Structure formats: structure tokens, C-alpha cells
Coordinates of C-alpha atoms in Angstrom, one line a residue:
X1 CA 0.3 -0.1 -0.6
X2 CA 0.7 3.2 -0.8
X3 CA 1.9 6.1 1.4
X4 CA 0.3 9.7 1.4
X5 CA 1.6 12.9 2.6
X6 CA -1.7 14.1 3.5
X7 CA -0.2 17.6 5.6
X8 CA 1.9 17.3 2.8
X9 CA -1.3 17.5 0.7
X10 CA -3.4 19.5 2.6
X11 CA -0.7 22.2 2.5
X12 CA 0.1 22.3 -1.7
X13 CA -3.7 22.4 -1.9
X14 CA -4.7 25.1 0.8
X15 CA -1.8 27.3 0.2
X16 CA -2.7 26.8 -3.7
X17 CA -6.1 27.3 -3.3
X18 CA -5.5 31.0 -1.3
X19 CA -2.6 32.1 -4.2
X20 CA -4.6 31.4 -6.5
X21 CA -7.8 33.3 -5.0
X22 CA -5.5 35.4 -4.7
X23 CA -4.3 36.0 -7.7
X24 CA -7.9 36.4 -9.7
X25 CA -8.3 39.5 -7.4
X26 CA -5.0 40.5 -8.3
X27 CA -6.4 40.5 -11.6
X28 CA -9.2 41.9 -11.8
X29 CA -7.6 45.5 -10.0
X30 CA -5.1 45.9 -12.3
X31 CA -7.4 45.0 -14.7
X32 CA -10.1 46.9 -13.6
X33 CA -7.4 50.2 -13.2
X34 CA -7.0 50.2 -16.9
X35 CA -10.7 50.2 -17.9
X36 CA -12.5 52.0 -14.4
X37 CA -13.5 54.8 -16.5
X38 CA -14.4 53.6 -18.9
X39 CA -16.8 51.0 -16.3
X40 CA -18.1 52.9 -14.5
X41 CA -19.7 55.5 -18.7
X42 CA -20.8 51.8 -20.3
X43 CA -22.0 51.1 -17.6
X44 CA -24.3 54.0 -17.0
X45 CA -24.7 54.1 -21.0
X46 CA -25.5 50.8 -21.4
X47 CA -27.7 49.4 -19.0
X48 CA -30.9 50.6 -20.7
X49 CA -31.3 47.5 -23.2
X50 CA -31.1 44.3 -20.9
X51 CA -28.8 43.5 -25.1
X52 CA -26.6 45.7 -23.9
X53 CA -26.6 45.3 -19.6
X54 CA -25.8 41.9 -20.5
X55 CA -22.5 42.8 -22.5
X56 CA -21.8 45.3 -20.1
X57 CA -21.9 42.7 -17.2
X58 CA -19.8 40.0 -19.4
X59 CA -17.5 43.2 -19.6
X60 CA -17.7 43.9 -15.4
X61 CA -17.5 39.9 -14.6
X62 CA -14.3 39.6 -16.7
X63 CA -12.5 43.0 -15.5
X64 CA -12.9 41.9 -11.4
X65 CA -12.8 38.3 -12.7
X66 CA -15.7 37.2 -10.3
X67 CA -19.6 36.9 -10.8
X68 CA -20.6 37.5 -7.8
X69 CA -18.8 40.7 -7.1
X70 CA -19.9 41.7 -10.2
X71 CA -23.5 41.0 -8.6
X72 CA -22.6 42.6 -5.2
X73 CA -21.6 45.3 -6.9
X74 CA -25.6 45.9 -9.0
X75 CA -27.3 44.5 -6.4
X76 CA -25.9 48.4 -5.1
X77 CA -26.7 50.1 -7.8
X78 CA -30.1 48.5 -7.7
X79 CA -30.3 49.8 -3.4
X80 CA -29.5 53.2 -4.6
X81 CA -31.5 53.4 -8.4
X82 CA -29.5 53.5 -10.3
X83 CA -30.5 50.8 -11.7
X84 CA -34.2 49.1 -12.4
X85 CA -35.0 45.4 -12.3
X86 CA -35.1 44.5 -15.8
X87 CA -31.3 45.6 -15.7
X88 CA -29.9 44.3 -12.6
X89 CA -30.7 40.8 -14.8
X90 CA -29.5 41.7 -17.6
X91 CA -25.8 42.6 -16.6
X92 CA -26.2 39.4 -13.7
X93 CA -27.0 37.5 -16.9
X94 CA -23.4 38.6 -18.2
X95 CA -21.5 37.8 -14.9
X96 CA -22.1 33.8 -15.0
X97 CA -20.1 33.9 -18.9
X98 CA -17.8 37.0 -18.3
X99 CA -16.5 35.1 -15.5
X100 CA -16.1 32.2 -17.6
X101 CA -12.3 33.7 -18.9
X102 CA -10.8 32.3 -15.6
X103 CA -11.8 28.8 -17.2
X104 CA -10.6 29.6 -20.7
X105 CA -7.6 30.9 -19.7
X106 CA -6.5 28.8 -17.7
X107 CA -7.8 25.4 -20.3
X108 CA -4.0 27.0 -22.1
X109 CA -2.2 25.8 -20.1
X110 CA 0.7 28.3 -20.1
X111 CA 1.2 26.0 -15.6
X112 CA 6.2 25.4 -17.3
X113 CA 5.7 29.9 -18.0
X114 CA 3.9 31.1 -14.5
X115 CA 6.9 31.9 -12.4
X116 CA 8.4 34.4 -15.4
X117 CA 5.0 35.7 -15.4
X118 CA 4.9 36.1 -11.9
X119 CA 9.4 38.2 -12.6
X120 CA 7.7 40.5 -15.2
X121 CA 4.6 41.1 -13.3
X122 CA 6.5 42.2 -10.6
X123 CA 9.8 44.0 -12.3
X124 CA 6.3 46.2 -13.6
X125 CA 5.1 46.6 -10.4
X126 CA 8.7 47.5 -8.1
X127 CA 10.9 48.1 -10.8
X128 CA 9.0 51.3 -12.8
X129 CA 6.3 54.3 -11.5
X130 CA 4.4 53.9 -14.7
X131 CA 0.7 53.5 -13.7
X132 CA 0.5 52.1 -16.2
X133 CA 3.4 49.4 -16.2
X134 CA 2.4 48.9 -12.7
X135 CA -0.9 48.1 -13.6
X136 CA -0.1 46.2 -16.5
X137 CA 2.1 44.4 -13.8
X138 CA -0.8 43.5 -11.5
X139 CA -2.7 41.9 -13.5
X140 CA 0.1 40.0 -15.1
X141 CA 1.4 39.2 -11.5
X142 CA -2.0 37.8 -11.3
X143 CA -2.5 35.5 -14.1
X144 CA 1.6 34.0 -12.8
X145 CA -0.2 33.9 -9.8
X146 CA -3.2 31.6 -11.1
X147 CA -0.6 29.4 -13.3
X148 CA 1.8 28.5 -10.6
X149 CA -1.1 28.5 -8.0
X150 CA -2.9 25.5 -10.5
X151 CA 0.7 23.7 -10.4
X152 CA 1.0 24.1 -6.6
X153 CA -3.2 22.2 -6.6
X154 CA -1.9 19.3 -9.1
X155 CA 0.8 18.3 -8.0
X156 CA -1.4 18.1 -4.5
X157 CA -4.1 16.5 -6.0
X158 CA -1.5 14.0 -8.3
X159 CA -0.8 11.2 -4.5
X160 CA -4.0 11.0 -4.2
X161 CA -4.5 8.8 -7.8
X162 CA -2.6 5.4 -5.1
X163 CA -6.2 6.0 -2.9
X164 CA -8.6 3.5 -4.4
X165 CA -11.3 5.3 -1.5
X166 CA -11.1 8.5 -2.9
X167 CA -10.7 7.2 -6.8
X168 CA -13.6 4.8 -6.2
X169 CA -15.5 7.7 -4.8
X170 CA -15.2 10.2 -7.3
X171 CA -15.9 7.6 -10.1
X172 CA -19.3 7.3 -8.2
X173 CA -20.6 10.8 -8.7
X174 CA -20.4 10.1 -12.5
X175 CA -24.1 8.2 -11.2
X176 CA -25.2 10.6 -8.8
X177 CA -25.5 13.9 -10.6
X178 CA -27.2 15.4 -7.2
X179 CA -24.8 15.0 -4.6
X180 CA -22.7 16.5 -7.8
X181 CA -24.1 20.1 -7.7
X182 CA -24.4 19.4 -3.6
X183 CA -20.8 19.4 -3.7
X184 CA -20.7 22.2 -6.7
X185 CA -22.8 24.4 -4.7
X186 CA -21.8 24.0 -1.0
X187 CA -17.9 24.4 -1.9
X188 CA -18.7 27.3 -3.8
X189 CA -20.0 29.5 -1.1
X190 CA -17.5 28.1 1.2
X191 CA -14.5 29.5 0.2
X192 CA -16.7 32.3 -2.6
X193 CA -15.7 30.9 -6.0
X194 CA -16.8 29.7 -8.9
X195 CA -13.8 30.3 -10.8
X196 CA -11.8 28.4 -8.1
X197 CA -13.7 25.3 -8.2
X198 CA -14.1 24.6 -12.0
X199 CA -9.9 24.9 -11.8
X200 CA -9.5 21.9 -9.2
X201 CA -12.4 20.3 -11.7
X202 CA -10.2 21.4 -14.8
X203 CA -7.0 19.4 -12.5
X204 CA -9.3 17.1 -11.3
X205 CA -10.2 16.5 -14.7
X206 CA -6.4 16.5 -16.3
X207 CA -5.8 13.8 -13.4
X208 CA -8.3 11.1 -14.8
X209 CA -9.3 11.3 -10.5
X210 CA -12.9 12.5 -12.2
X211 CA -15.0 12.0 -15.1
X212 CA -16.3 14.9 -17.1
X213 CA -20.1 13.5 -16.3
X214 CA -19.0 13.7 -12.5
X215 CA -17.8 16.7 -13.4
X216 CA -20.9 19.0 -14.7
X217 CA -23.1 18.8 -12.4
X218 CA -20.4 20.3 -9.6
X219 CA -20.6 22.9 -12.2
X220 CA -22.9 23.2 -12.1
X221 CA -23.9 22.9 -8.6
X222 CA -20.3 26.1 -8.6
X223 CA -22.8 28.4 -10.0
X224 CA -24.9 28.4 -7.9
X225 CA -23.3 28.1 -4.4
X226 CA -21.7 31.9 -6.3
X227 CA -25.3 33.5 -5.2
X228 CA -24.3 33.4 -2.3
X229 CA -22.5 36.6 -2.2
X230 CA -25.2 38.3 -4.1
X231 CA -27.7 37.7 -1.2
X232 CA -25.8 38.6 2.1
X233 CA -25.4 41.7 0.2
X234 CA -29.0 42.3 -0.2
X235 CA -29.8 40.9 4.0
X236 CA -30.8 45.1 4.9
X237 CA -31.4 47.0 1.0
X238 CA -34.0 48.0 0.0
X239 CA -36.8 46.2 -1.9
X240 CA -35.0 46.2 -5.6
X241 CA -32.0 44.5 -4.1
X242 CA -33.9 42.1 -2.4
X243 CA -35.0 40.9 -6.0
X244 CA -32.1 41.3 -8.0
X245 CA -30.4 38.6 -5.7
X246 CA -33.5 36.1 -5.6
X247 CA -33.5 37.2 -9.5
X248 CA -29.7 35.2 -9.7
X249 CA -31.0 32.5 -8.1
X250 CA -33.6 31.7 -9.9
X251 CA -31.4 32.2 -12.8
X252 CA -29.4 30.2 -11.6
X253 CA -31.3 27.6 -10.5
X254 CA -33.5 27.7 -13.7
X255 CA -30.1 27.1 -15.9
X256 CA -29.0 24.0 -13.5
X257 CA -32.5 21.9 -13.5
X258 CA -32.0 22.4 -17.1
X259 CA -28.9 21.0 -17.7
X260 CA -29.6 18.2 -15.3
X261 CA -32.6 17.0 -17.7
X262 CA -29.9 17.8 -20.1
X263 CA -26.7 15.8 -18.5
X264 CA -26.6 12.8 -20.9
X265 CA -26.7 14.4 -23.9
X266 CA -24.9 17.5 -22.4
X267 CA -21.8 15.3 -21.4
X268 CA -21.9 13.4 -25.2
X269 CA -21.5 16.8 -27.1
X270 CA -19.2 17.7 -24.3
X271 CA -17.2 14.9 -25.4
X272 CA -16.9 15.0 -29.4
X273 CA -16.2 19.0 -29.4
X274 CA -13.1 17.0 -26.9
X275 CA -12.5 14.9 -29.9
X276 CA -13.3 17.2 -32.8
X277 CA -11.5 20.3 -31.7
X278 CA -8.6 18.5 -30.2
X279 CA -9.6 20.2 -26.3
X280 CA -7.2 19.9 -23.1
X281 CA -9.1 18.5 -21.2
X282 CA -8.5 21.5 -18.6
X283 CA -10.6 23.1 -21.9
X284 CA -13.4 20.9 -22.6
X285 CA -14.2 21.6 -18.6
X286 CA -13.7 25.2 -20.0
X287 CA -15.9 24.6 -22.6
X288 CA -18.4 22.9 -20.6
X289 CA -19.0 25.6 -17.7
X290 CA -19.3 28.4 -20.7
X291 CA -21.3 26.3 -22.8
X292 CA -23.9 26.1 -20.1
X293 CA -23.7 29.8 -18.9
X294 CA -24.7 31.5 -22.9
X295 CA -27.5 28.8 -23.1
X296 CA -28.6 29.4 -20.0
X297 CA -28.9 32.8 -21.2
X298 CA -29.6 33.1 -24.2
X299 CA -32.8 30.5 -23.3
X300 CA -33.4 33.0 -20.1
X301 CA -33.0 36.3 -22.3
X302 CA -37.4 36.4 -23.8
X303 CA -38.0 35.6 -20.5
X304 CA -37.1 39.0 -19.0
X305 CA -39.7 40.7 -17.6
X306 CA -41.3 37.0 -16.6
X307 CA -38.4 37.0 -13.8
X308 CA -38.8 39.5 -12.8
X309 CA -42.3 40.0 -13.0
X310 CA -41.7 36.4 -10.8
X311 CA -39.8 37.1 -7.8
X312 CA -41.9 40.8 -8.1
X313 CA -44.8 38.5 -6.3
X314 CA -41.9 36.9 -3.9
X315 CA -40.7 40.3 -2.9
X316 CA -44.2 42.5 -3.2
X317 CA -43.4 46.3 -1.7
X318 CA -42.3 50.0 -3.0
X319 CA -38.9 50.3 -3.8
X320 CA -38.4 52.6 -1.2
X321 CA -36.0 55.7 -1.7
X322 CA -34.6 56.8 1.7
X323 CA -34.5 60.3 2.0
X324 CA -32.5 62.8 4.6
X325 CA -29.4 60.1 4.0
X326 CA -27.5 59.1 2.0
X327 CA -29.2 57.2 -1.0
X328 CA -25.5 55.8 -3.0
X329 CA -22.9 55.3 -1.3
X330 CA -22.8 51.5 -0.9
X331 CA -18.9 50.9 1.0
X332 CA -19.4 46.1 -0.6
X333 CA -18.4 48.7 -3.7
X334 CA -15.6 50.4 -2.1
X335 CA -13.4 46.9 -2.6
X336 CA -15.4 45.0 -4.9
X337 CA -15.1 48.0 -7.8
X338 CA -13.8 51.0 -6.6
X339 CA -14.2 52.9 -9.2
X340 CA -17.8 52.4 -9.5
X341 CA -17.6 53.3 -6.1
X342 CA -16.3 57.2 -6.8
X343 CA -19.0 58.1 -9.5
X344 CA -21.4 56.8 -7.1
X345 CA -19.9 59.6 -4.4
X346 CA -20.4 61.9 -7.8
X347 CA -23.8 60.4 -7.6
X348 CA -23.4 61.0 -3.5
X349 CA -21.8 65.0 -4.4
X350 CA -25.4 65.8 -6.6
X351 CA -27.6 64.5 -4.0
X352 CA -25.2 66.6 -1.4
X353 CA -26.6 69.7 -3.7
X354 CA -30.2 69.1 -4.2
X355 CA -30.5 69.7 0.2
X356 CA -28.1 72.6 0.6
X357 CA -30.4 74.6 -2.8
X358 CA -33.3 73.9 -1.0
X359 CA -32.8 75.0 2.5
X360 CA -31.2 78.1 0.4
X361 CA -34.5 78.4 -0.8
X362 CA -36.3 77.5 2.3
X363 CA -34.6 81.0 3.8
X364 CA -35.3 83.6 1.2
X365 CA -38.8 82.0 1.6
X366 CA -38.9 82.2 5.5
X367 CA -37.4 86.0 4.8
X368 CA -40.9 87.2 2.2
X369 CA -42.8 84.9 4.8
X370 CA -41.8 85.1 7.7
X371 CA -43.3 81.9 8.7
X372 CA -41.7 80.1 10.7
X373 CA -42.4 76.9 8.9
X374 CA -39.8 77.7 6.7
X375 CA -36.9 78.0 9.1
X376 CA -37.5 74.5 10.5
X377 CA -37.1 73.7 6.6
X378 CA -34.3 75.3 6.5
X379 CA -32.3 73.6 9.6
X380 CA -34.1 70.0 8.3
X381 CA -32.4 70.6 5.1
X382 CA -28.8 71.7 6.7
X383 CA -29.5 69.0 9.4
X384 CA -29.3 66.2 6.2
X385 CA -26.7 68.1 4.8
X386 CA -24.7 67.8 7.7
X387 CA -25.8 64.3 7.7
X388 CA -24.6 63.5 4.6
X389 CA -21.4 65.1 4.1
X390 CA -19.8 62.9 7.0
X391 CA -21.2 59.9 5.1
X392 CA -19.1 60.6 2.3
X393 CA -16.1 62.2 3.8
X394 CA -15.8 58.8 5.5
X395 CA -16.7 56.9 2.5
X396 CA -14.2 59.0 0.1
X397 CA -11.6 58.4 3.1
X398 CA -12.0 55.1 2.7
X399 CA -12.0 55.1 -1.4
X400 CA -9.0 56.9 -0.5
X401 CA -6.7 53.8 0.0
X402 CA -7.5 51.2 -2.5
X403 CA -6.0 51.2 -5.9
X404 CA -6.8 54.7 -8.3
X405 CA -5.5 56.1 -11.0
X406 CA -3.9 59.2 -10.9
X407 CA -7.3 60.9 -12.4
X408 CA -9.5 59.6 -10.5
X409 CA -7.5 60.5 -7.3
X410 CA -8.3 63.6 -8.9
X411 CA -12.0 63.4 -8.8
X412 CA -11.5 62.2 -5.4
X413 CA -10.3 64.9 -4.3
X414 CA -12.5 67.9 -6.2
X415 CA -15.3 66.0 -4.4
X416 CA -14.2 65.8 -0.9
X417 CA -13.5 69.7 -1.6
X418 CA -16.9 70.6 -3.1
X419 CA -18.8 68.9 -0.1
X420 CA -17.4 70.5 1.9
X421 CA -18.6 74.3 -0.6
X422 CA -22.4 71.9 0.1
X423 CA -21.5 71.7 3.5
X424 CA -20.9 75.7 3.6
X425 CA -24.1 76.6 1.8
X426 CA -26.0 75.0 4.3
X427 CA -24.2 76.7 6.8
X428 CA -25.3 79.9 5.8
X429 CA -28.5 79.0 4.7
X430 CA -28.2 78.2 8.3
X431 CA -27.4 81.4 9.5
X432 CA -29.6 83.7 7.5
X433 CA -32.6 81.9 9.0
X434 CA -31.1 82.7 12.4
X435 CA -31.2 86.5 11.5
X436 CA -34.2 86.0 10.0
X437 CA -35.3 83.9 13.8
X438 CA -34.0 87.9 15.2
X439 CA -35.7 90.2 13.0
X440 CA -39.5 88.0 13.1
X441 CA -39.3 88.1 17.6
X442 CA -38.0 92.3 17.6
X443 CA -40.2 93.0 14.5
X444 CA -38.0 94.5 12.7
X445 CA -39.5 95.3 8.6
X446 CA -37.6 96.3 5.2
X447 CA -38.5 99.4 2.7
X448 CA -39.9 98.2 0.0
X449 CA -36.3 99.3 -2.3
X450 CA -35.3 97.1 0.4
X451 CA -36.8 93.2 -0.6
X452 CA -36.3 94.0 -4.1
X453 CA -32.8 94.3 -3.2
X454 CA -33.2 91.8 -1.6
X455 CA -35.3 89.6 -4.1
X456 CA -32.4 90.7 -6.3
X457 CA -29.6 89.5 -5.0
X458 CA -31.0 85.8 -3.9
X459 CA -32.7 85.7 -7.6
X460 CA -28.3 86.4 -8.7
X461 CA -26.8 84.1 -6.4
X462 CA -30.2 81.0 -6.5
X463 CA -29.1 80.9 -10.4
X464 CA -25.7 81.2 -10.3
X465 CA -25.6 78.6 -7.0
X466 CA -28.3 75.8 -10.1
X467 CA -26.3 76.2 -12.8
X468 CA -23.1 75.3 -10.3
X469 CA -24.6 72.1 -9.6
X470 CA -25.8 71.9 -13.2
X471 CA -22.0 71.9 -14.7
X472 CA -20.8 69.5 -12.2
X473 CA -23.4 67.0 -13.3
X474 CA -23.0 67.4 -17.4
X475 CA -19.4 68.4 -16.5
X476 CA -20.5 71.8 -18.6
X477 CA -16.8 73.6 -18.4
X478 CA -18.5 76.3 -20.9
X479 CA -20.5 76.9 -18.7
X480 CA -18.8 76.5 -16.0
X481 CA -16.8 79.7 -17.2
X482 CA -19.6 82.2 -17.3
X483 CA -19.9 81.1 -13.8
X484 CA -16.6 83.0 -13.1
X485 CA -17.8 85.9 -15.4
X486 CA -20.8 86.3 -13.4
X487 CA -19.3 86.1 -10.0
X488 CA -17.6 89.3 -10.0
X489 CA -21.2 91.2 -11.4
X490 CA -22.3 90.0 -7.8
X491 CA -19.4 90.8 -6.3
X492 CA -19.2 93.5 -8.1
X493 CA -23.9 94.3 -7.2
X494 CA -23.1 93.7 -3.3
X495 CA -20.6 96.8 -3.1
X496 CA -23.4 99.0 -5.1
X497 CA -25.9 97.2 -3.1
X498 CA -24.1 98.3 0.3
X499 CA -23.4 101.8 -1.3
X500 CA -27.5 102.1 -1.6
X501 CA -29.0 101.3 1.0
X502 CA -26.0 103.4 3.1
X503 CA -28.0 106.1 1.5
X504 CA -31.2 104.6 2.1
X505 CA -30.1 104.8 6.0
X506 CA -28.8 108.6 5.2
X507 CA -32.0 109.9 4.5
X508 CA -34.1 107.6 7.7
X509 CA -35.9 105.2 4.7
X510 CA -34.5 102.5 6.6
X511 CA -34.0 101.5 10.6
X512 CA -29.9 101.1 12.3
X513 CA -31.3 97.8 12.4
X514 CA -32.4 96.3 9.6
X515 CA -29.9 98.1 7.7
X516 CA -27.2 96.2 9.7
X517 CA -29.4 92.8 9.8
X518 CA -29.7 93.6 5.5
X519 CA -25.8 93.9 5.0
X520 CA -25.6 91.2 6.8
X521 CA -27.8 89.2 4.3
X522 CA -26.2 90.1 1.6
X523 CA -22.7 88.9 3.0
X524 CA -24.6 86.2 3.3
X525 CA -25.5 85.4 -0.2
X526 CA -22.1 86.4 -1.6
X527 CA -20.3 83.9 0.0
X528 CA -22.2 80.8 -1.2
X529 CA -21.6 82.8 -4.3
X530 CA -18.0 82.1 -3.9
X531 CA -18.8 78.7 -3.0
X532 CA -21.0 78.2 -6.1
X533 CA -17.3 79.8 -7.8
X534 CA -15.8 76.8 -6.1
X535 CA -17.8 74.4 -7.2
X536 CA -17.6 76.2 -10.6
X537 CA -13.6 76.3 -11.4
X538 CA -12.8 72.0 -10.6
X539 CA -15.0 71.3 -12.8
X540 CA -13.0 73.9 -14.9
X541 CA -10.0 71.7 -13.3
X542 CA -11.7 68.7 -14.3
X543 CA -11.2 67.5 -10.9
X544 CA -15.0 66.8 -11.5

């Protein structure tokens, strides 16, 4: 009887598995750095059509190298209200296809070149400061790590060929397909990577330890197991996010049921392809994996609407949007996809701006009507502004710890500074409300001429601030440039109003107390335009 060193097998296998998981993540980080900005652009632009959503899902999964990671991102986008359920289902379908890239990569059997690739990747990382070469190095290092880890796991499993009990058990899996589905589901839920399970299957099938008929059910089960990440991400999210997670589970379970019914003909077709195309065992598993996901997607594309209706029926309720708190700051995106997290931070900045401008509008209504309800609104909006500013700042600080491109670092700094400017607009609005509290308590009145001037100054300030926000939303440099010249005109207007009001005081048309409050109000307006100017300058300097 051949002696087997179980400790050596366990150490090599677990070490190889750990390196495999790290390498996939590291390669995905490098790919994402290369395409981070484009990824956000395509998500925003092309997900309105389910077919294009599938293509976006394929691209995202190929970049991140994790279908579950893409689904977590999608759950976050739906939770934030950036995608609807039908769009999200298309992305999830595409993610299942994109994740097969790793299995095809493994199918090329580049294990002999693993160590040179690791060296080249390390050289690009440590011997140059060029960001593009650094990102290229991450990708190459990750690919080399994948193949080196597969060699480790393959070497670990090789002695198992001499263990008759292990061989006999694997041989029976061909006759126990449902047991194979359970094993694939459980293992994937445990290690959170269907790509790792596929890699192990490729090693077992290549080593003759497992038949294709025994491997395919495990492969199918791994697609179900990968859903657990999305399910966990949806816990605590809104109803729409829970529906996305449910749709992901349904999609993979339905596909598994279909292919379990067709297991024998599907296995025969894959064996025929292996013979006809002279595929390696690893590539045969890759073809099986890809064929399942592509066919499943094609079969279910016409039923996206029905699938959405089913999960909506299962999880009833309205898609709630929570007010008075950050809407887009999904923390799971920070590590899964920092580029997308940064895009969400930009959207949150616009959300913050909406509360800042509403606080300013309410302060003017308070001046004109003296109704306490407007003073309460100002303070409510200002509280919301402060809450979101703190959350957004914390979120951005956490993103800054991730690997970002130079342009993304510029954007992060721009959002951080602009958040503070918007918070200051809220502060000025609250200060205006405090002034009006005193004016109302002392029953101080303004002359008709003073009220007209305050209205004109408010109108100029309000329009300038709104345009600054529009410039942020649309990255409109022409509009931002116009704000610079208009800001100078408002400063001149303030000086003119101060002079006019002093003349009015000298004529006895206004009281001294009213005059002090008048000057304070237009001073706050001018300070608000200063912050609007800061926002416009961020657009002009490509920081927003």
C-alpha cells in the first residue's frame, strides 16, 4: 500500500487555493484600474437595454473576475436607485458568462510560464513608477499566480491517484449527479469563488481522477453557490436589491435544472467537441462551463420580464427611496469596484447639492413670508446636508485607501472639496434663518426698496448656484466658465447695494437695525456665490 502524506497534500492544496484566490483578485484589480473610468461610463450609458446590460455584465465580470462581485455591485446600484430590476437581471446574466474567462485562461495550460510571468509582473510593479506599467504588472503577476497556484494544487492532488477510496468515490459521482450539484454548491458557498472550483475540476479531470459526467454537475452547482454573495449583500438593502439577489438565484437554479435534465446529451456533446477540436481536458471543462452559461442566458433572455415579475410577486412592496440620508454610498463597492464607488460618490455629491439648494431656497421664503415653517425647513435641510457630508467624506477617505488612477485621485479630491463647499452653503442658509428669527422676534421691517434689492440679489445667487450644480452634473465647462464672470458681476452688485443702502439710511428710509441685518443678508449671499465659484472651478480643472 502506497503511503500518502496527508499533511503535505493539505498544505500544498490550501496554499495553492489561497494563492489562486489572491491572484484572481489581484489580476482583477489591475484590469479594473485600466478600465475603471470606462466601466462607469458603460454602466451609465448602456444598461437601459437588457441586451446591452448583458454585454456590460460580461465586461464587468471579465474585468473583476468574479460574477458574485459583479452581482454585489449590481445589488448596490439597484439599492441606490441607479438601475431598475430588468436592467440588473441583464447584467447578472452577462456576469455568468464573463466569469468563464478564467476557466478558458486556465485551459491554455501556461503553467510552465507561471514563474517568468510572476517575475515580469513584479518587475513592472517595483522597477517603474509608470502607472500603466504598474497596472499591467498587476495583471501579469495575477495571471502568473493563477497558473503557479494551479501547479501547486495539481501536485497536491497527484498522490490521490493512488488512494483507491478517493478514486472510487469520485468515480461514483458520474452516477450521482445531484450529489455533485450539492458538492459544487456547498464548496462555492464556502470559498466564495466559482472560478476556484472550476480550476479544481480542471485539475481533477486532467489528472483522470474525475469523469466529465461527474465534473459537470459540480460545475452546475458552483453557479448556484456563487449566488450566496449576492444574497448576503441584499440583506439589509431595499426591496429592489433583494429582488436582484432572488433573480440571480432563480436564473442559476433554472439553468441547472434544465442542464441536469439534459445531462447525458450535454456531456456527450462536450466529449464530441473534445475529440473533434482536440481540446485539452482543462479546455473541455472551460467549454462546458462557457456553453452552460451562454446557452442558459440565450434561453432566458426572452423571459427577463417574466423573471422580474416572479421575483416582484415573491418580494412584494414598493421600491422605497430613503430620504434625508446618503443614497448612493454602498460600502461593498469600495473594495469590489472602487471606480464605481467613486462614481457613486459623485452622484451622492449631486444629492447633497439638492439639499443645500433647498436649504437656501427655504431661507429666502423665510425672509419673504416670516413663516416659522420655512425656518424649520432650513434647519432640517441643513441637518441633512451635514449628515450626508460626514458620510460622503468618510466614504471618500475609505476609497482613497484603494488603488486609484491619477484621474480618479483628482476626482476624489474634487468631490471632497466640493462636499465641503456645499456644506458651507447649508451653513450660510442656517445663519440666514437665524437672522430672520431675530428680525421676526424684534419685528424689524425692511423698506420696499430693500426687499426688492434682496430679491434681486437672491435671484442672482440662486441662479449662479444652480448653474454650478448643473455644471457638476454635466461636466459643462462652458457653463462653469460663465459662472466665473457672473461671480465678478455679483461682487460688484454687492458693493453697489451696500452703497445704495447707506444712502437710504442717511435719508432715514431704513432703521439702523434693519440696515445691519440687510448688510448681513447680502454678505451671506456673496459668500454662497464664492462656494458656487469653487464648484465651477473644480469643473474647469477636470476635478469634477
